[in-house]
Amino acid sequence: VFLSLQLFGTIVWILVASTGVPLPLLQGWVMFVAVTAWFLSIVFLSVFLFGYANRIAVNWNQADFIFHGATFVFYFGAFLLQAATTSLHHLPRKFNSTTQERILSGREYNISIAASV
């Protein structure tokens, strides 16, 4: 389970980081969630791999449940924000400009869809 979190967290990093960031507040939260979840899952993985789980008196089932529950809530919120950014792709980048430059280009739009999923 932890290795799949590492893999998908890294993919989210790559996809979000490879786009232009038209709305930094929304996509900054997505990156914060991905980086934090990735780091904490590395910590959990290290605790179990190096045998610290046997030395630390913690209910690991409950800690795992709380970690995955919190990760789900934060990733779901990040998904909503990334999807909201993606849905705004048709709006102009600058409202007072005569150019037709969009918030997300076609390539960035496709990457943003992949990051949302």
Short mmCIF file of N, CA, C and O in Angstrom, two decimals:
data_model
loop_
_atom_site.label_atom_id
_atom_site.label_comp_id
_atom_site.label_asym_id
_atom_site.label_seq_id
_atom_site.Cartn_x
_atom_site.Cartn_y
_atom_site.Cartn_z
N VAL A 1 0.83 -1.19 0.00
CA VAL A 1 0.00 0.00 0.00
C VAL A 1 0.87 1.25 0.00
O VAL A 1 0.60 2.19 -0.73
N PHE A 2 1.93 1.25 0.82
CA PHE A 2 2.78 2.44 0.91
C PHE A 2 3.52 2.70 -0.39
O PHE A 2 3.72 3.85 -0.77
N LEU A 3 3.93 1.63 -1.08
CA LEU A 3 4.63 1.83 -2.34
C LEU A 3 3.72 2.42 -3.40
O LEU A 3 4.15 3.24 -4.22
N SER A 4 2.44 2.04 -3.39
CA SER A 4 1.51 2.64 -4.35
C SER A 4 1.29 4.12 -4.03
O SER A 4 1.15 4.93 -4.95
N LEU A 5 1.28 4.47 -2.75
CA LEU A 5 1.18 5.89 -2.37
C LEU A 5 2.39 6.66 -2.88
O LEU A 5 2.26 7.79 -3.36
N GLN A 6 3.56 6.05 -2.78
CA GLN A 6 4.78 6.70 -3.27
C GLN A 6 4.70 6.93 -4.78
O GLN A 6 5.00 8.02 -5.27
N LEU A 7 4.28 5.90 -5.48
CA LEU A 7 4.21 5.99 -6.94
C LEU A 7 3.21 7.05 -7.39
O LEU A 7 3.54 7.93 -8.18
N PHE A 8 1.99 6.98 -6.88
CA PHE A 8 0.96 7.93 -7.31
C PHE A 8 1.24 9.34 -6.80
O PHE A 8 0.94 10.32 -7.49
N GLY A 9 1.81 9.47 -5.62
CA GLY A 9 2.19 10.79 -5.12
C GLY A 9 3.25 11.43 -6.01
O GLY A 9 3.18 12.63 -6.31
N THR A 10 4.21 10.64 -6.45
CA THR A 10 5.25 11.14 -7.35
C THR A 10 4.66 11.54 -8.69
O THR A 10 5.03 12.57 -9.27
N ILE A 11 3.72 10.76 -9.20
CA ILE A 11 3.07 11.09 -10.47
C ILE A 11 2.31 12.41 -10.35
O ILE A 11 2.34 13.25 -11.25
N VAL A 12 1.61 12.61 -9.24
CA VAL A 12 0.89 13.88 -9.03
C VAL A 12 1.87 15.04 -9.00
O VAL A 12 1.65 16.07 -9.63
N TRP A 13 3.00 14.87 -8.31
CA TRP A 13 4.03 15.91 -8.29
C TRP A 13 4.44 16.28 -9.70
O TRP A 13 4.50 17.44 -10.06
N ILE A 14 4.76 15.26 -10.49
CA ILE A 14 5.26 15.49 -11.84
C ILE A 14 4.21 16.18 -12.70
O ILE A 14 4.51 17.15 -13.40
N LEU A 15 2.98 15.72 -12.64
CA LEU A 15 1.94 16.28 -13.48
C LEU A 15 1.60 17.72 -13.09
O LEU A 15 1.46 18.59 -13.96
N VAL A 16 1.46 17.98 -11.82
CA VAL A 16 1.11 19.33 -11.40
C VAL A 16 2.29 20.28 -11.63
O VAL A 16 2.13 21.40 -12.08
N ALA A 17 3.49 19.81 -11.33
CA ALA A 17 4.67 20.66 -11.49
C ALA A 17 4.99 20.94 -12.95
O ALA A 17 5.62 21.95 -13.26
N SER A 18 4.54 20.09 -13.87
CA SER A 18 4.85 20.29 -15.28
C SER A 18 3.91 21.27 -15.97
O SER A 18 4.13 21.63 -17.11
N THR A 19 2.87 21.70 -15.29
CA THR A 19 1.96 22.67 -15.90
C THR A 19 2.34 24.07 -15.47
O THR A 19 3.03 24.27 -14.48
N GLY A 20 1.88 25.03 -16.25
CA GLY A 20 1.97 26.40 -15.79
C GLY A 20 1.00 26.54 -14.63
O GLY A 20 -0.01 25.85 -14.57
N VAL A 21 1.29 27.40 -13.70
CA VAL A 21 0.45 27.52 -12.52
C VAL A 21 -0.32 28.83 -12.60
O VAL A 21 0.13 29.86 -12.10
N PRO A 22 -1.50 28.80 -13.24
CA PRO A 22 -2.27 30.04 -13.38
C PRO A 22 -2.95 30.46 -12.08
O PRO A 22 -3.20 31.63 -11.85
N LEU A 23 -3.28 29.50 -11.25
CA LEU A 23 -3.95 29.78 -9.97
C LEU A 23 -3.11 29.18 -8.85
O LEU A 23 -3.38 28.09 -8.36
N PRO A 24 -2.06 29.90 -8.40
CA PRO A 24 -1.11 29.32 -7.45
C PRO A 24 -1.73 28.90 -6.12
O PRO A 24 -1.28 27.94 -5.51
N LEU A 25 -2.76 29.58 -5.68
CA LEU A 25 -3.37 29.21 -4.40
C LEU A 25 -3.98 27.81 -4.48
O LEU A 25 -3.79 26.99 -3.58
N LEU A 26 -4.68 27.52 -5.56
CA LEU A 26 -5.31 26.20 -5.70
C LEU A 26 -4.27 25.12 -5.93
O LEU A 26 -4.26 24.09 -5.25
N GLN A 27 -3.40 25.32 -6.89
CA GLN A 27 -2.45 24.27 -7.22
C GLN A 27 -1.32 24.18 -6.18
O GLN A 27 -0.70 23.13 -6.06
N GLY A 28 -1.09 25.23 -5.43
CA GLY A 28 -0.13 25.14 -4.34
C GLY A 28 -0.60 24.18 -3.26
O GLY A 28 0.19 23.43 -2.70
N TRP A 29 -1.89 24.19 -2.99
CA TRP A 29 -2.45 23.25 -2.01
C TRP A 29 -2.32 21.81 -2.51
O TRP A 29 -2.00 20.91 -1.74
N VAL A 30 -2.54 21.60 -3.80
CA VAL A 30 -2.40 20.27 -4.38
C VAL A 30 -0.97 19.77 -4.18
O VAL A 30 -0.75 18.63 -3.76
N MET A 31 0.00 20.62 -4.46
CA MET A 31 1.40 20.22 -4.28
C MET A 31 1.72 19.99 -2.80
O MET A 31 2.45 19.06 -2.46
N PHE A 32 1.19 20.83 -1.92
CA PHE A 32 1.43 20.65 -0.49
C PHE A 32 0.91 19.28 -0.03
O PHE A 32 1.61 18.56 0.70
N VAL A 33 -0.29 18.93 -0.45
CA VAL A 33 -0.87 17.64 -0.05
C VAL A 33 -0.04 16.50 -0.61
O VAL A 33 0.28 15.54 0.11
N ALA A 34 0.34 16.57 -1.88
CA ALA A 34 1.11 15.49 -2.49
C ALA A 34 2.47 15.32 -1.81
O ALA A 34 2.88 14.21 -1.51
N VAL A 35 3.15 16.43 -1.57
CA VAL A 35 4.48 16.37 -0.95
C VAL A 35 4.38 15.87 0.49
O VAL A 35 5.16 15.01 0.92
N THR A 36 3.42 16.38 1.25
CA THR A 36 3.27 15.97 2.65
C THR A 36 2.90 14.49 2.76
O THR A 36 3.48 13.75 3.56
N ALA A 37 1.95 14.04 1.96
CA ALA A 37 1.55 12.63 2.00
C ALA A 37 2.71 11.73 1.57
O ALA A 37 2.92 10.66 2.15
N TRP A 38 3.46 12.17 0.57
CA TRP A 38 4.61 11.40 0.11
C TRP A 38 5.65 11.28 1.21
O TRP A 38 6.14 10.20 1.50
N PHE A 39 5.96 12.40 1.86
CA PHE A 39 6.96 12.40 2.93
C PHE A 39 6.51 11.53 4.11
O PHE A 39 7.29 10.72 4.63
N LEU A 40 5.25 11.68 4.53
CA LEU A 40 4.77 10.89 5.68
C LEU A 40 4.71 9.40 5.36
O LEU A 40 4.97 8.57 6.24
N SER A 41 4.38 9.05 4.13
CA SER A 41 4.36 7.63 3.79
C SER A 41 5.78 7.06 3.74
O SER A 41 6.00 5.89 4.07
N ILE A 42 6.77 7.89 3.36
CA ILE A 42 8.18 7.46 3.44
C ILE A 42 8.56 7.21 4.91
O ILE A 42 9.25 6.24 5.23
N VAL A 43 8.11 8.09 5.79
CA VAL A 43 8.39 7.91 7.22
C VAL A 43 7.76 6.62 7.73
O VAL A 43 8.42 5.81 8.41
N PHE A 44 6.49 6.39 7.40
CA PHE A 44 5.82 5.14 7.81
C PHE A 44 6.55 3.92 7.25
O PHE A 44 6.78 2.94 7.96
N LEU A 45 6.92 3.98 5.98
CA LEU A 45 7.61 2.86 5.35
C LEU A 45 8.95 2.59 6.05
O LEU A 45 9.30 1.44 6.33
N SER A 46 9.67 3.65 6.38
CA SER A 46 10.96 3.51 7.07
C SER A 46 10.78 2.91 8.46
O SER A 46 11.58 2.07 8.88
N VAL A 47 9.75 3.33 9.16
CA VAL A 47 9.48 2.79 10.50
C VAL A 47 9.29 1.29 10.43
O VAL A 47 9.83 0.54 11.25
N PHE A 48 8.55 0.83 9.43
CA PHE A 48 8.29 -0.61 9.33
C PHE A 48 9.48 -1.37 8.77
O PHE A 48 9.79 -2.47 9.22
N LEU A 49 10.19 -0.80 7.81
CA LEU A 49 11.33 -1.49 7.21
C LEU A 49 12.49 -1.66 8.19
O LEU A 49 13.17 -2.69 8.18
N PHE A 50 12.73 -0.67 9.02
CA PHE A 50 13.87 -0.73 9.93
C PHE A 50 13.51 -1.28 11.31
O PHE A 50 14.32 -1.25 12.22
N GLY A 51 12.28 -1.76 11.48
CA GLY A 51 11.89 -2.44 12.71
C GLY A 51 11.56 -1.54 13.88
O GLY A 51 11.48 -2.01 15.01
N TYR A 52 11.41 -0.26 13.65
CA TYR A 52 11.06 0.64 14.75
C TYR A 52 9.64 0.41 15.24
O TYR A 52 9.30 0.81 16.36
N ALA A 53 8.82 -0.22 14.45
CA ALA A 53 7.43 -0.48 14.85
C ALA A 53 7.37 -1.37 16.09
O ALA A 53 6.45 -1.25 16.90
N ASN A 54 8.36 -2.26 16.23
CA ASN A 54 8.39 -3.14 17.39
C ASN A 54 8.89 -2.43 18.64
O ASN A 54 8.59 -2.85 19.76
N ARG A 55 9.63 -1.35 18.47
CA ARG A 55 10.21 -0.62 19.60
C ARG A 55 9.32 0.51 20.11
O ARG A 55 9.49 0.96 21.24
N ILE A 56 8.44 0.99 19.27
CA ILE A 56 7.58 2.13 19.65
C ILE A 56 6.21 1.59 20.04
O ILE A 56 5.56 0.89 19.26
N ALA A 57 5.76 1.91 21.25
CA ALA A 57 4.49 1.41 21.76
C ALA A 57 3.35 2.27 21.24
O ALA A 57 2.88 3.20 21.90
N VAL A 58 2.91 1.96 20.02
CA VAL A 58 1.81 2.68 19.38
C VAL A 58 0.88 1.64 18.77
O VAL A 58 1.33 0.59 18.29
N ASN A 59 -0.40 1.91 18.79
CA ASN A 59 -1.35 1.04 18.10
C ASN A 59 -1.21 1.34 16.60
O ASN A 59 -1.79 2.29 16.09
N TRP A 60 -0.42 0.52 15.89
CA TRP A 60 -0.09 0.80 14.49
C TRP A 60 -1.29 0.65 13.57
O TRP A 60 -1.37 1.30 12.53
N ASN A 61 -2.23 -0.21 13.94
CA ASN A 61 -3.45 -0.33 13.13
C ASN A 61 -4.24 0.97 13.17
O ASN A 61 -4.73 1.44 12.13
N GLN A 62 -4.37 1.54 14.36
CA GLN A 62 -5.09 2.80 14.49
C GLN A 62 -4.32 3.94 13.81
O GLN A 62 -4.92 4.79 13.15
N ALA A 63 -3.00 3.98 13.97
CA ALA A 63 -2.19 5.02 13.33
C ALA A 63 -2.31 4.92 11.81
O ALA A 63 -2.44 5.94 11.12
N ASP A 64 -2.29 3.70 11.28
CA ASP A 64 -2.44 3.50 9.84
C ASP A 64 -3.82 3.94 9.36
O ASP A 64 -3.94 4.58 8.32
N PHE A 65 -4.84 3.61 10.13
CA PHE A 65 -6.21 4.00 9.77
C PHE A 65 -6.35 5.53 9.76
O PHE A 65 -6.92 6.10 8.83
N ILE A 66 -5.82 6.18 10.78
CA ILE A 66 -5.90 7.64 10.85
C ILE A 66 -5.11 8.28 9.72
O ILE A 66 -5.58 9.23 9.08
N PHE A 67 -3.92 7.75 9.45
CA PHE A 67 -3.10 8.30 8.37
C PHE A 67 -3.81 8.20 7.03
O PHE A 67 -3.88 9.17 6.27
N HIS A 68 -4.35 7.02 6.72
CA HIS A 68 -5.02 6.84 5.43
C HIS A 68 -6.33 7.62 5.35
O HIS A 68 -6.70 8.12 4.29
N GLY A 69 -7.04 7.75 6.48
CA GLY A 69 -8.25 8.56 6.48
C GLY A 69 -7.95 10.03 6.23
O GLY A 69 -8.60 10.69 5.41
N ALA A 70 -6.94 10.55 6.91
CA ALA A 70 -6.55 11.95 6.70
C ALA A 70 -6.02 12.17 5.29
O ALA A 70 -6.33 13.18 4.64
N THR A 71 -5.23 11.23 4.80
CA THR A 71 -4.71 11.33 3.44
C THR A 71 -5.85 11.34 2.43
O THR A 71 -5.83 12.12 1.46
N PHE A 72 -6.85 10.51 2.65
CA PHE A 72 -8.01 10.49 1.75
C PHE A 72 -8.71 11.84 1.72
O PHE A 72 -9.02 12.38 0.66
N VAL A 73 -8.95 12.41 2.91
CA VAL A 73 -9.64 13.70 2.99
C VAL A 73 -8.83 14.78 2.28
O VAL A 73 -9.37 15.56 1.47
N PHE A 74 -7.53 14.84 2.54
CA PHE A 74 -6.70 15.86 1.93
C PHE A 74 -6.57 15.66 0.42
O PHE A 74 -6.61 16.62 -0.35
N TYR A 75 -6.40 14.41 -0.03
CA TYR A 75 -6.31 14.16 -1.47
C TYR A 75 -7.63 14.45 -2.16
O TYR A 75 -7.65 14.91 -3.30
N PHE A 76 -8.74 14.19 -1.49
CA PHE A 76 -10.04 14.50 -2.10
C PHE A 76 -10.20 16.01 -2.26
O PHE A 76 -10.66 16.48 -3.29
N GLY A 77 -9.80 16.77 -1.24
CA GLY A 77 -9.83 18.22 -1.35
C GLY A 77 -8.91 18.71 -2.45
O GLY A 77 -9.25 19.62 -3.22
N ALA A 78 -7.73 18.11 -2.56
CA ALA A 78 -6.79 18.49 -3.62
C ALA A 78 -7.36 18.15 -4.99
O ALA A 78 -7.21 18.92 -5.95
N PHE A 79 -8.04 17.01 -5.08
CA PHE A 79 -8.69 16.64 -6.34
C PHE A 79 -9.72 17.68 -6.74
O PHE A 79 -9.80 18.10 -7.90
N LEU A 80 -10.54 18.12 -5.78
CA LEU A 80 -11.55 19.13 -6.09
C LEU A 80 -10.93 20.42 -6.58
O LEU A 80 -11.41 21.04 -7.53
N LEU A 81 -9.84 20.86 -5.94
CA LEU A 81 -9.18 22.09 -6.35
C LEU A 81 -8.53 21.95 -7.72
O LEU A 81 -8.60 22.86 -8.55
N GLN A 82 -7.89 20.81 -7.98
CA GLN A 82 -7.26 20.60 -9.29
C GLN A 82 -8.33 20.50 -10.37
O GLN A 82 -8.17 21.03 -11.47
N ALA A 83 -9.44 19.84 -10.07
CA ALA A 83 -10.54 19.74 -11.05
C ALA A 83 -11.15 21.12 -11.30
O ALA A 83 -11.53 21.44 -12.43
N ALA A 84 -11.25 21.95 -10.25
CA ALA A 84 -11.78 23.30 -10.43
C ALA A 84 -10.87 24.12 -11.33
O ALA A 84 -11.32 24.86 -12.20
N THR A 85 -9.56 23.99 -11.13
CA THR A 85 -8.60 24.68 -11.99
C THR A 85 -8.75 24.21 -13.43
O THR A 85 -8.74 25.02 -14.36
N THR A 86 -8.92 22.92 -13.62
CA THR A 86 -9.07 22.36 -14.96
C THR A 86 -10.35 22.86 -15.61
O THR A 86 -10.36 23.17 -16.80
N SER A 87 -11.41 22.98 -14.85
CA SER A 87 -12.69 23.41 -15.43
C SER A 87 -12.68 24.88 -15.86
O SER A 87 -13.54 25.30 -16.62
N LEU A 88 -11.72 25.65 -15.38
CA LEU A 88 -11.63 27.06 -15.75
C LEU A 88 -10.75 27.29 -16.97
O LEU A 88 -10.41 28.43 -17.27
N HIS A 89 -10.39 26.23 -17.68
CA HIS A 89 -9.43 26.34 -18.78
C HIS A 89 -9.89 27.26 -19.90
O HIS A 89 -9.08 27.83 -20.61
N HIS A 90 -11.18 27.43 -20.08
CA HIS A 90 -11.69 28.24 -21.19
C HIS A 90 -11.68 29.74 -20.90
O HIS A 90 -11.88 30.55 -21.79
N LEU A 91 -11.46 30.14 -19.64
CA LEU A 91 -11.45 31.56 -19.29
C LEU A 91 -10.17 32.23 -19.78
O LEU A 91 -9.12 31.60 -19.84
N PRO A 92 -10.23 33.50 -20.10
CA PRO A 92 -9.00 34.20 -20.53
C PRO A 92 -8.06 34.41 -19.36
O PRO A 92 -8.48 34.54 -18.21
N ARG A 93 -6.76 34.43 -19.66
CA ARG A 93 -5.74 34.61 -18.62
C ARG A 93 -5.84 36.01 -18.01
O ARG A 93 -5.73 36.19 -16.81
N LYS A 94 -6.06 37.01 -18.85
CA LYS A 94 -6.22 38.39 -18.38
C LYS A 94 -7.55 38.90 -18.90
O LYS A 94 -7.80 38.90 -20.10
N PHE A 95 -8.42 39.34 -18.01
CA PHE A 95 -9.76 39.73 -18.40
C PHE A 95 -9.80 41.03 -19.22
O PHE A 95 -10.67 41.23 -20.02
N ASN A 96 -8.83 41.91 -19.02
CA ASN A 96 -8.83 43.19 -19.73
C ASN A 96 -7.96 43.18 -20.97
O ASN A 96 -7.66 44.22 -21.53
N SER A 97 -7.54 42.02 -21.41
CA SER A 97 -6.64 41.92 -22.55
C SER A 97 -7.42 41.63 -23.83
O SER A 97 -8.51 41.06 -23.80
N THR A 98 -6.86 42.05 -24.95
CA THR A 98 -7.51 41.77 -26.24
C THR A 98 -7.05 40.44 -26.82
O THR A 98 -7.63 39.95 -27.77
N THR A 99 -6.02 39.84 -26.24
CA THR A 99 -5.55 38.54 -26.74
C THR A 99 -6.46 37.43 -26.23
O THR A 99 -7.16 37.58 -25.23
N GLN A 100 -6.44 36.34 -26.91
CA GLN A 100 -7.30 35.21 -26.56
C GLN A 100 -6.52 34.12 -25.80
O GLN A 100 -6.84 32.95 -25.90
N GLU A 101 -5.50 34.51 -25.06
CA GLU A 101 -4.72 33.55 -24.30
C GLU A 101 -5.57 32.98 -23.16
O GLU A 101 -6.17 33.70 -22.38
N ARG A 102 -5.63 31.67 -23.09
CA ARG A 102 -6.45 30.98 -22.08
C ARG A 102 -5.63 30.69 -20.82
O ARG A 102 -4.41 30.71 -20.84
N ILE A 103 -6.33 30.40 -19.73
CA ILE A 103 -5.65 30.06 -18.47
C ILE A 103 -4.77 28.84 -18.67
O ILE A 103 -3.63 28.81 -18.24
N LEU A 104 -5.30 27.81 -19.31
CA LEU A 104 -4.53 26.60 -19.59
C LEU A 104 -4.47 26.38 -21.09
O LEU A 104 -5.51 26.42 -21.76
N SER A 105 -3.27 26.13 -21.61
CA SER A 105 -3.15 25.79 -23.02
C SER A 105 -3.68 24.37 -23.21
O SER A 105 -4.01 23.67 -22.24
N GLY A 106 -3.75 23.92 -24.46
CA GLY A 106 -4.26 22.57 -24.72
C GLY A 106 -3.45 21.49 -24.03
O GLY A 106 -3.99 20.56 -23.43
N ARG A 107 -2.11 21.62 -24.07
CA ARG A 107 -1.23 20.64 -23.42
C ARG A 107 -1.41 20.70 -21.90
O ARG A 107 -1.51 19.66 -21.24
N GLU A 108 -1.42 21.91 -21.34
CA GLU A 108 -1.59 22.05 -19.89
C GLU A 108 -2.95 21.55 -19.44
O GLU A 108 -3.09 21.00 -18.35
N TYR A 109 -3.95 21.74 -20.28
CA TYR A 109 -5.29 21.24 -19.97
C TYR A 109 -5.28 19.72 -19.86
O TYR A 109 -5.83 19.15 -18.91
N ASN A 110 -4.63 19.05 -20.80
CA ASN A 110 -4.55 17.59 -20.77
C ASN A 110 -3.78 17.10 -19.55
O ASN A 110 -4.18 16.13 -18.89
N ILE A 111 -2.67 17.76 -19.22
CA ILE A 111 -1.89 17.38 -18.04
C ILE A 111 -2.71 17.62 -16.77
O ILE A 111 -2.67 16.81 -15.83
N SER A 112 -3.47 18.71 -16.74
CA SER A 112 -4.29 19.01 -15.57
C SER A 112 -5.40 17.97 -15.39
O SER A 112 -5.74 17.61 -14.26
N ILE A 113 -5.94 17.48 -16.49
CA ILE A 113 -6.93 16.39 -16.40
C ILE A 113 -6.29 15.16 -15.79
O ILE A 113 -6.85 14.52 -14.88
N ALA A 114 -5.09 14.81 -16.27
CA ALA A 114 -4.39 13.62 -15.73
C ALA A 114 -4.07 13.81 -14.26
O ALA A 114 -4.20 12.88 -13.47
N ALA A 115 -3.66 15.02 -13.86
CA ALA A 115 -3.36 15.27 -12.45
C ALA A 115 -4.64 15.19 -11.60
O ALA A 115 -4.59 14.74 -10.46
N SER A 116 -5.76 15.61 -12.15
CA SER A 116 -7.02 15.52 -11.41
C SER A 116 -7.41 14.08 -11.15
O SER A 116 -7.87 13.73 -10.07
N VAL A 117 -7.23 13.24 -12.15
CA VAL A 117 -7.58 11.82 -12.03
C VAL A 117 -6.62 11.15 -11.10
O VAL A 117 -6.96 10.40 -10.23
#
